[in-house]
XYZ file of C-alpha atoms in Angstrom:
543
model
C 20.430 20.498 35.578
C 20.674 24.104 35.181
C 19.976 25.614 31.346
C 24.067 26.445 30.284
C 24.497 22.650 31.271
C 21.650 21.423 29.271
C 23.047 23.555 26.164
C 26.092 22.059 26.843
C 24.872 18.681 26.701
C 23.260 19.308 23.648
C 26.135 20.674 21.713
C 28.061 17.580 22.549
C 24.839 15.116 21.638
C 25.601 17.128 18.521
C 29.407 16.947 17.602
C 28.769 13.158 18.631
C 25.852 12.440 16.016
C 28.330 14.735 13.398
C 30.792 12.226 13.630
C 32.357 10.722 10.556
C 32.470 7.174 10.085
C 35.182 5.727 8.734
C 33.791 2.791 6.216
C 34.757 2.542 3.052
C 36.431 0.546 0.223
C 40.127 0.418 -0.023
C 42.391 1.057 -2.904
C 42.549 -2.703 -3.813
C 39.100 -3.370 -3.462
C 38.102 -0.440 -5.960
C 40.559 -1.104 -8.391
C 39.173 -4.974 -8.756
C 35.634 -3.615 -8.380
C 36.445 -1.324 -11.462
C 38.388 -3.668 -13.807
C 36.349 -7.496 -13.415
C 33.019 -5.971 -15.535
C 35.111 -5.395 -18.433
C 36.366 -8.727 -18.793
C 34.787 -11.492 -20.908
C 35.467 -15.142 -21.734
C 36.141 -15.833 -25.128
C 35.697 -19.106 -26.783
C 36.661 -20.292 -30.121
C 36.405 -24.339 -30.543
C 34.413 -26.474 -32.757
C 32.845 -30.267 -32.410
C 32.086 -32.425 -34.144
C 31.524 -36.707 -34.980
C 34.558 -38.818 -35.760
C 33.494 -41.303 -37.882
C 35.882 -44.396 -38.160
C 36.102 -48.286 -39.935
C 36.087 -50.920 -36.954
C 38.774 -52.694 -38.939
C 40.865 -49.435 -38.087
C 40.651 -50.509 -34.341
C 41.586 -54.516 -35.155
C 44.310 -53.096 -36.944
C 45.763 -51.095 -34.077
C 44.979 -54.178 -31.920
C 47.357 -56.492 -33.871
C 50.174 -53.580 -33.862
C 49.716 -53.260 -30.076
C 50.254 -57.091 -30.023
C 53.011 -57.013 -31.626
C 54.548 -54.309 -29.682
C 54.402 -56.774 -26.891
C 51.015 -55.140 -25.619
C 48.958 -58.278 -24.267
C 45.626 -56.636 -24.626
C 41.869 -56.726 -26.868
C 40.448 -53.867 -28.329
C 36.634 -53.524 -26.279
C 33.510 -52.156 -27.501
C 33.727 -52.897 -31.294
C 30.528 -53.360 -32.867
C 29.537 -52.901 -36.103
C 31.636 -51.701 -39.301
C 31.566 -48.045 -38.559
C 31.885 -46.348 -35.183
C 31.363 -42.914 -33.741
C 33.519 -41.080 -31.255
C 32.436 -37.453 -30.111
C 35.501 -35.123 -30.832
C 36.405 -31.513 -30.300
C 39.119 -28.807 -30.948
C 39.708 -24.932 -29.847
C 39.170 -23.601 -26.558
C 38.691 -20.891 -23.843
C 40.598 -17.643 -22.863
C 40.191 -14.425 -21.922
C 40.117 -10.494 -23.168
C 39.076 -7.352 -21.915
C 36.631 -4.263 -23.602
C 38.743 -1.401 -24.554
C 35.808 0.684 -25.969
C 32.746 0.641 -24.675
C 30.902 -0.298 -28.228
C 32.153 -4.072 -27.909
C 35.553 -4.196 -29.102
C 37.838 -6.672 -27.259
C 41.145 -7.122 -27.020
C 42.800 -10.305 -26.165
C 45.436 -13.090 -27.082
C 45.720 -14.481 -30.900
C 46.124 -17.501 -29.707
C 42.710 -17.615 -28.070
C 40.907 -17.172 -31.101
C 43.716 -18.868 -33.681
C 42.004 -22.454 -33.168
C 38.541 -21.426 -35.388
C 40.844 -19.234 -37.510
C 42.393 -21.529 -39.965
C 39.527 -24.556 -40.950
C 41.730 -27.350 -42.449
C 44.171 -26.982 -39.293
C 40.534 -27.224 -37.281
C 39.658 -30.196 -39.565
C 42.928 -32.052 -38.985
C 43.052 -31.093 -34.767
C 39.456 -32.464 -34.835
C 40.699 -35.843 -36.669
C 43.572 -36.159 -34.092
C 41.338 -35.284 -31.170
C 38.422 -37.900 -32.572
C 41.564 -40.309 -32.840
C 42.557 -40.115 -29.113
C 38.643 -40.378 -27.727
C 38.560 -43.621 -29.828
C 41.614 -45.097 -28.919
C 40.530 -44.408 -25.189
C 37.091 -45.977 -25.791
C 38.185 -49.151 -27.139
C 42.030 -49.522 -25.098
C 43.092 -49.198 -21.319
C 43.620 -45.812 -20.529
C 46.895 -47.052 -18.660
C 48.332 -48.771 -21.173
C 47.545 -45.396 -23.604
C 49.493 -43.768 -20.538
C 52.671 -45.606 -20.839
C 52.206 -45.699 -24.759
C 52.269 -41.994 -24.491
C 55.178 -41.174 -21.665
C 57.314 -43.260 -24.012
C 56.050 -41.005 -27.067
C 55.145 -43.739 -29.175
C 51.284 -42.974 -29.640
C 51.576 -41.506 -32.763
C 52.160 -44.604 -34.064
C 48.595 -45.453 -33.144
C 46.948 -41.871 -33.592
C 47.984 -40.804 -37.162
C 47.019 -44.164 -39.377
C 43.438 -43.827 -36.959
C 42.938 -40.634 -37.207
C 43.720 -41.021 -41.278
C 41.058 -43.752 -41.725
C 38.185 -41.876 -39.850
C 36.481 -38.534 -41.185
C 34.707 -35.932 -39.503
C 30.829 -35.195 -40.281
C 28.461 -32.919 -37.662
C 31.115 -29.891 -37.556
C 29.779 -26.895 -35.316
C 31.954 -23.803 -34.943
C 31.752 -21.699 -31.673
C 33.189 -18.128 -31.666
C 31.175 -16.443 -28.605
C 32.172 -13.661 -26.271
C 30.770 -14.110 -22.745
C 29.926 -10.625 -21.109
C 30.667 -10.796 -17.141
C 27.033 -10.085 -16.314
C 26.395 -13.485 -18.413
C 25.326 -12.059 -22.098
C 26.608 -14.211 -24.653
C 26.906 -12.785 -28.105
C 29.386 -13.986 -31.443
C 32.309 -12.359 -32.159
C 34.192 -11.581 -35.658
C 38.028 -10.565 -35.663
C 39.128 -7.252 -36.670
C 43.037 -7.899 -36.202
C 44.497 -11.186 -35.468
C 48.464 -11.866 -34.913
C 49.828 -14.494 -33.899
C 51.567 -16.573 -30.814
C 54.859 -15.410 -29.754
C 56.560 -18.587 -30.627
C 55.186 -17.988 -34.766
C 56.880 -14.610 -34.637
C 54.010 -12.635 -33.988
C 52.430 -10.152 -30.888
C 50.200 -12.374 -30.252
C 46.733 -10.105 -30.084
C 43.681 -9.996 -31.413
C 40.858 -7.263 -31.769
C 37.385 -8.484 -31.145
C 34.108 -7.067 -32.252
C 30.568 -7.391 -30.634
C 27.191 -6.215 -31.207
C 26.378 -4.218 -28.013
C 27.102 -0.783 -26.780
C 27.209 1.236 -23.446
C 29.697 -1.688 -22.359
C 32.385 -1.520 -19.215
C 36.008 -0.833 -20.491
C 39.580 -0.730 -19.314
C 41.855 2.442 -19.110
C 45.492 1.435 -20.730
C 48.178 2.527 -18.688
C 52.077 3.475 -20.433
C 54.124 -0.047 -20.694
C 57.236 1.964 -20.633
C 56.811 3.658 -17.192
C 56.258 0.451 -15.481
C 59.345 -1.275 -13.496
C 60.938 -4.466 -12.869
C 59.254 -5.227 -8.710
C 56.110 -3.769 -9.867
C 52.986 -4.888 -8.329
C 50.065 -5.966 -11.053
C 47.275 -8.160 -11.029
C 45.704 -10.196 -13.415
C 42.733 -10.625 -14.450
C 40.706 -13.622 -15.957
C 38.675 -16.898 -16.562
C 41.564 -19.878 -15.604
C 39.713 -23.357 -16.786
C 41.051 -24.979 -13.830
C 38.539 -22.339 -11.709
C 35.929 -22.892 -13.936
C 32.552 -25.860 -13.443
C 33.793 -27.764 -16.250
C 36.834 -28.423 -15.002
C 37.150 -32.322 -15.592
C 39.299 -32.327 -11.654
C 37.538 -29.491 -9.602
C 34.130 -28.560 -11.606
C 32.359 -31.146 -10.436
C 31.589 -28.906 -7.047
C 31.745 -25.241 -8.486
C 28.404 -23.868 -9.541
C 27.738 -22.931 -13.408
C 26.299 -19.364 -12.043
C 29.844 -18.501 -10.480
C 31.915 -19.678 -13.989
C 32.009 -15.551 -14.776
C 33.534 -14.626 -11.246
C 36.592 -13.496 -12.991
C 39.832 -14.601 -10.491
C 42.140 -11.802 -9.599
C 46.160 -13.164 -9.255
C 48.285 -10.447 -7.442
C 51.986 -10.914 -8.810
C 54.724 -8.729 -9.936
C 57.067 -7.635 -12.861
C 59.951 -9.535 -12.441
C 61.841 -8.667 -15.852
C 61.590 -7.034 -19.188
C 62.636 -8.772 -22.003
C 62.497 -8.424 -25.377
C 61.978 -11.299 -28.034
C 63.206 -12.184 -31.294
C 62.009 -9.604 -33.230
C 63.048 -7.083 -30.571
C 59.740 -5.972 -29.355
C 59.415 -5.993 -25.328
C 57.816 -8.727 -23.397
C 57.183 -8.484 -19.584
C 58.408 -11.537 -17.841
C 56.065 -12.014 -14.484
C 55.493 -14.371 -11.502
C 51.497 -13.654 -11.522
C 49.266 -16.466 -11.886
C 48.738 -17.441 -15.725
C 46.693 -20.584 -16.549
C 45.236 -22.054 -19.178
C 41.924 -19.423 -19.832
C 43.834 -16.617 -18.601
C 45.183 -16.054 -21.515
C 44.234 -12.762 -23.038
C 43.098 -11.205 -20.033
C 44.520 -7.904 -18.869
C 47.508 -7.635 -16.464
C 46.709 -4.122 -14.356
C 48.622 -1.783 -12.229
C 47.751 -0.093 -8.671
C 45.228 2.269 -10.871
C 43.222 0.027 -12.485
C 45.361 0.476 -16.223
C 45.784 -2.077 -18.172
C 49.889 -2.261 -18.294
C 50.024 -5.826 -20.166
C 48.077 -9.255 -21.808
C 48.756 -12.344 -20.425
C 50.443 -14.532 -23.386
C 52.072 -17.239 -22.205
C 52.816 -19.370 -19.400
C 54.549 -22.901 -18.798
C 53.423 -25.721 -16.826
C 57.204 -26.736 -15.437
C 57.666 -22.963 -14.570
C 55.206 -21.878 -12.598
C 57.395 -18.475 -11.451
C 57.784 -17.574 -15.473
C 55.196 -15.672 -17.023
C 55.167 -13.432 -20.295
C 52.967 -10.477 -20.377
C 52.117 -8.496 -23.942
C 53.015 -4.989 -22.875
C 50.535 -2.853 -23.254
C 52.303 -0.266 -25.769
C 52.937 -2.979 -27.823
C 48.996 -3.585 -27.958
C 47.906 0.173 -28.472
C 49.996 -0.222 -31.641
C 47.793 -3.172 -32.526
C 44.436 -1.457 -31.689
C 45.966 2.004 -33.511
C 46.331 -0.279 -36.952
C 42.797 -1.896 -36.455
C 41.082 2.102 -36.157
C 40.434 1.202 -32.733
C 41.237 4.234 -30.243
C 41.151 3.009 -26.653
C 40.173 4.349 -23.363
C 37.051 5.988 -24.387
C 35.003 6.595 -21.514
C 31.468 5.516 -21.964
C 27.931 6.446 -19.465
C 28.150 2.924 -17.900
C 31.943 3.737 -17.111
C 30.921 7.246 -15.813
C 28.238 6.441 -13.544
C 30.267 3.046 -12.260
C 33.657 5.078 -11.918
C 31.975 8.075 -10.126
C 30.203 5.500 -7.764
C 33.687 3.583 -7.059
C 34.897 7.279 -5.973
C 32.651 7.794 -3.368
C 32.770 4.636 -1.718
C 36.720 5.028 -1.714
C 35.511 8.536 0.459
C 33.036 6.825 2.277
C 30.377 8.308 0.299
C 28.307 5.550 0.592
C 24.649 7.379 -0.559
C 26.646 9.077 -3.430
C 27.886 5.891 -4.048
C 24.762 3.979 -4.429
C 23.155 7.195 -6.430
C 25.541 6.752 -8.829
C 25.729 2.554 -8.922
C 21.579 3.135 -9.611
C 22.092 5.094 -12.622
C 25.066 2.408 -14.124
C 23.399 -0.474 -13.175
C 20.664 -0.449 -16.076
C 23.431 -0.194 -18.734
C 25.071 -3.051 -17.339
C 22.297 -5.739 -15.928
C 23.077 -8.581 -13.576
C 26.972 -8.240 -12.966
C 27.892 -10.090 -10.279
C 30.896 -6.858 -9.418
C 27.881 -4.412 -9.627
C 25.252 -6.732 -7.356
C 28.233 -7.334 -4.989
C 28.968 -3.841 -4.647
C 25.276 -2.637 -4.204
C 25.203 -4.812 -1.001
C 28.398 -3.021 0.337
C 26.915 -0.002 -0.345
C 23.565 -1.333 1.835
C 25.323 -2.509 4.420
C 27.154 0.740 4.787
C 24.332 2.632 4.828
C 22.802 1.094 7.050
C 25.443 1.384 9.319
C 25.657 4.748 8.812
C 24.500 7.351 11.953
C 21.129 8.717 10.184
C 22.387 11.979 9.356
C 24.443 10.677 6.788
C 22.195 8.822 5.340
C 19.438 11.873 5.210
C 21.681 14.650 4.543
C 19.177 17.366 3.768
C 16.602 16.570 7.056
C 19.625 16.459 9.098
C 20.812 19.805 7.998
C 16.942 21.158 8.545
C 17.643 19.594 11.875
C 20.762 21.190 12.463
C 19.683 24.497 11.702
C 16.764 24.190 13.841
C 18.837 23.102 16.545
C 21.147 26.299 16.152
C 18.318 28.780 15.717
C 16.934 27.109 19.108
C 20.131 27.385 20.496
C 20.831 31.026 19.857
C 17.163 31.811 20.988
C 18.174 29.857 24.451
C 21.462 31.737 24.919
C 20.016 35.200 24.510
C 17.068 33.850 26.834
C 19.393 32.946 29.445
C 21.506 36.325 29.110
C 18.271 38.064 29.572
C 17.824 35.997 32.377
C 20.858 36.792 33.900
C 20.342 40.610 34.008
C 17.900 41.850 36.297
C 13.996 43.706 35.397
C 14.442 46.639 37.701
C 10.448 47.684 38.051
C 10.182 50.843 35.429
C 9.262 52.853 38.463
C 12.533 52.663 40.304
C 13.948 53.351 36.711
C 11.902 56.233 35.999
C 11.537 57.660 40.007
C 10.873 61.183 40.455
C 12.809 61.760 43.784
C 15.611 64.607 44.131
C 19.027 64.247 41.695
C 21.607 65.071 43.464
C 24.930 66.533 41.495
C 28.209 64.848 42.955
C 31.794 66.340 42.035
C 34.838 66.526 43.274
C 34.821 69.905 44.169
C 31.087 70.116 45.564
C 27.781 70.391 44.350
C 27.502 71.954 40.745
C 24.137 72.728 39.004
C 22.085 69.933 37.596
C 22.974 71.585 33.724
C 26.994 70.719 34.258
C 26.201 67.109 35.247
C 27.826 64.782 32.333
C 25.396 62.307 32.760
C 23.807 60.436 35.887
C 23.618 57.619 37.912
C 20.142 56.108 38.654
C 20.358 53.463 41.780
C 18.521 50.329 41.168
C 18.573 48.526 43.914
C 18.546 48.509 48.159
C 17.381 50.929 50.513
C 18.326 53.480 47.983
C 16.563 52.734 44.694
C 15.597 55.648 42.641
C 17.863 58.167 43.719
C 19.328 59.925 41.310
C 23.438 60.966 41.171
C 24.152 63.659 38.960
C 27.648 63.649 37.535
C 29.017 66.768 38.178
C 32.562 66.896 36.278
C 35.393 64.378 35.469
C 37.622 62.253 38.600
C 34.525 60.936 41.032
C 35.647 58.825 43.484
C 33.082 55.736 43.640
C 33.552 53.355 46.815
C 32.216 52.304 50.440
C 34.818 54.664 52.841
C 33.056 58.232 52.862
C 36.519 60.310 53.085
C 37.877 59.524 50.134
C 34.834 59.231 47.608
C 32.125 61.577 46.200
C 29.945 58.609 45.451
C 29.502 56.368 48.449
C 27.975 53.033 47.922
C 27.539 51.326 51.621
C 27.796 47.771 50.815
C 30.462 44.875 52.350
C 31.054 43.755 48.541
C 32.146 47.559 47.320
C 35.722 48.474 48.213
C 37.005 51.482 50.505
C 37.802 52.938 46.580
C 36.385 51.184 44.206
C 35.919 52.907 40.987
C 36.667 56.099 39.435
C 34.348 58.245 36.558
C 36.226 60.672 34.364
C 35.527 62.725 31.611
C 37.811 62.064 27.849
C 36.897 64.326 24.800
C 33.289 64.300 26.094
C 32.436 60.741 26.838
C 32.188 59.335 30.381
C 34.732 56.540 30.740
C 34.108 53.975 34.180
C 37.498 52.786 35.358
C 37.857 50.176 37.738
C 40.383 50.835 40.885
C 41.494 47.244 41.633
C 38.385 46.334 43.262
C 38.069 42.774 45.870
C 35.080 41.964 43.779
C 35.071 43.359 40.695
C 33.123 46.475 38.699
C 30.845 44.756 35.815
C 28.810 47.054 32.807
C 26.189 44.694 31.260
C 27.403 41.645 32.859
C 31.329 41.523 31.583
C 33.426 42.531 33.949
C 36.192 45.676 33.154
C 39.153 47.402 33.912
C 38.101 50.306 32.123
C 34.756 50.887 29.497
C 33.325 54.026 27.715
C 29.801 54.448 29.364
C 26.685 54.505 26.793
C 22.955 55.433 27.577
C 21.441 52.157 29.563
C 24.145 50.447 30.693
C 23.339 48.242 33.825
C 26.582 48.776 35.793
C 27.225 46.307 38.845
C 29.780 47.574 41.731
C 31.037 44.404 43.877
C 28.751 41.997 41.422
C 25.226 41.138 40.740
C 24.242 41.275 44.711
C 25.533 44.120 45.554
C 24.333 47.696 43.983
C 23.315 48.231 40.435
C 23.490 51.728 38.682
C 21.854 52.598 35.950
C 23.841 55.339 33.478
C 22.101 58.014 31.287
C 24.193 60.505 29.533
């Protein structure tokens, strides 16, 4: 392969390797990779023992008799039993400052709020767990579609009391930490009259948090998502936990939906009616849009309408934070690092990328989004071509491979113009002055020819004045060049304001100076000039 092909070759080896790959994550993707750290699970419930008379249970035994309920009361032993009882439960919320405050549904946290309204929901609840012990659960069934267990419940629940109380009120971080909470601001459910939020404190800094977005610019056929811990999703799940594994309770489930009304409820503040995916634990959570801003807080949802939503907008709730001396949105270093890692990978920055996941990874320690996203970032990499992933020894490369290049291009130009022997250059036969008029004194030449090649190297042409005729046919020129490739009249050499211009007359095969060919060129001391191409005669000119 000659050496311009090989160069060739090698620029195109080169544009190849430089090509950009096209990996990375999409707008979805990096909008759920940015929000799910930030959001916790929030419980609030207590338990406790529910201590009741056995004569309680014979009681209810006779009234179920005489209800026309054919049936014995089981498991009674004793003149005091114990049934295990509990109240409260589970929801969501979101960080909206990265020193551990939390926003999420009153609701949520209302349960642990209030302690005789925990006392008497633990009574009921310690009620229903001994009625099931000691009664078919069908029967209890029927008993309740026909909304007659009260009957049963309240004059149990009455005769029992509750001993053993423990109160839960725990935030659990999505990396797993779990740490208590204490209410800054609570108001509560929509259907009391009230917005239905609560602010949240925790003990820990340097935390994830959510951007709020502007309520008011968002539109009915909006696309949101939201974002939270449903129970139904969750290991404990008395239908589906029994296969789910306790390690994947914090993968936080992400419901695309959208806006499918604004409302406004009784007291004339604005609710967001939605078709997303609210169940019981979502509550609390954040609803976001396309950016990643919080936009609304999932409130309320009802089991006979799946389609019918309510979302908290999120105006509403920057209100709520304002009056709690919360202000949101601050931007913390886990948030800076994780965000500016998130950007790269949405540019296919992958080594950026993991540079900056490095650096927010110990503020944040075993999240599941952050592990997750650390292996997409590997597994780009590594499918990277390896000057991406070594940018700085590829560049040394590169340049290498230039300065090698330019050194092979000028080597190859030098190769192309001929070493005439410095004897021919520098010969000491006769000059001869050529003009068009005759033979002038060697002083008026404007500069002369030196042949460099043939039967005729050395001899010198002195250029006598301006219009020489240069060519093969002997009539018409004053410099005759006797070779097949020069024309009858090739070229021409006149004089302009002192300088010796070459001018090309149409030539078959073309009049070169320093290998380019030319229709017309200002000579300067040492150019190689070719008549009829390399193989045929080269002239040296010296003014």
């Amino acid at each position: 392969m000659s050496r311009p092909r090989i160069l060739l070759a090698g620029v195109l080896l080169l544009l190849l390797a430089c090509k950009r790959d096209v990996s990375k994550l999409d707008d979805v993707q990096k909008m759920a990779y940015a929000v799910k750290p930030a959001v916790v699970r929030i419980s609030a419930y207590a338990t406790a023992q529910f201590r009741y008379p056995a004569s309680a249970i014979a009681r209810i035994e006779q009234q179920l008799r005489a209800d026309k309920h054919e049936l014995r009361a089981r498991d009674v032993s004793g003149a005091e039993l114990v049934a295990d009882t509990g109240a409260g439960g589970s929801g969501s919320g979101f960080l909206v400052h990265p020193d551990g405050v939390i926003l999420t549904s009153g609701h949520v946290v209302a349960p642990t709020r209030d302690e005789d309204a925990l006392a008497r929901e633990l009574r009921r609840n310690g009620a229903i767990a001994a009625l099931v012990r000691h009664f078919p659960v069908d029967t209890l069934r029927t008993i309740y579609r026909d909304e007659e267990l009260d009957r049963y419940l309240v004059p149990l629940a009455a005769a029992g009391r509750i001993e053993q109380t423990k109160v839960v009120n725990q935030v659990e971080l999505s990396n797993g930490e779990t740490l208590p909470f204490r209410i800054r601001r609570f108001s509560p459910a929509l259907y009391a009259r009230g917005d239905d939020l609560a602010v949240l404190q925790i003990d820990r800094k340097a935390l994830p948090s959510l951007p709020l977005g502007d309520s008011e610019a968002t539109r009915v056929g909006e696309s949101i998502w939201s974002v939270g811990y449903p129970a139904v999703a969750s290991s404990s799940d008395d239908v589906i936990g029994g296969w789910l594994s306790r390690d994947s309770d914090l993968e936080a489930t992400f419901n695309p939906g959208t806006i499918t009304a604004i409302k406004r409820n009784v007291a004339n503040v604005p609710v967001f009616q939605s078709n997303v995916a609210i169940y019981r634990g979502n509550s609390g959570g954040p609803a976001v849009n396309r950016d990643g801003e919080v936009i609304g807080v999932s409130t309320w949802g009802h089991t006979n309408a799946e389609q019918i939503k309510f979302l908290v907008p999120v105006n509403v709730a920057k209100q709520f934070l304002a009056a709690a001396g919360v202000t949101p949105s601050t931007e913390g270093a886990f948030n800076e690092h994780y965000r500016a890692a998130l950007e790269a990978a949405g540019n296919g920055r992958w080594v950026d990328a993991k540079r900056e996941l490095e650096r927010a990874a110990p503020l944040f320690r075993n999240s599941p989004e952050l592990i997750r996203f650390g292996r997409d970032a590997n597994r780009a990499i590594a499918a990277m071509p390896a000057w991406r992933r070594h940018p700085y020894a590829a560049l040394a490369i590169v340049l290498a491979f230039v300065a090698g290049l330019i050194t092979a291009l000028v080597a190859a130009r030098r190769a192309r113009t001929p070493r005439f022997p410095p004897d021919v250059l520098k010969a000491a036969t006769i000059e001869t002055v050529v003009a068009p008029t005759g033979v002038l004194s060697s002083h008026a030449a404007l500069g002369r020819f030196t042949i460099l090649n043939g039967t005729r190297a050395g001899e010198k042409l002195g250029l006598g004045g301006s219009g020489i005729r240069i060519g093969r046919e002997s009539t018409i020129c004053e410099i005759v060049l006797e070779n097949p490739k020069v024309s009858r009249l090739h070229a021409e050499v006149v004089s302009i304001d002192g300088k010796v211009l070459l001018i090309d007359r149409n030539s078959s095969n073309g009049t070169y100076v320093n290998d380019q060919k030319i229709d017309k060129r200002f000579l300067k001391d040492g150019d190689i000039i070719y008549f009829g191409g390399r193989n045929a005669v080269a002239v040296a000119f010296h003014a």
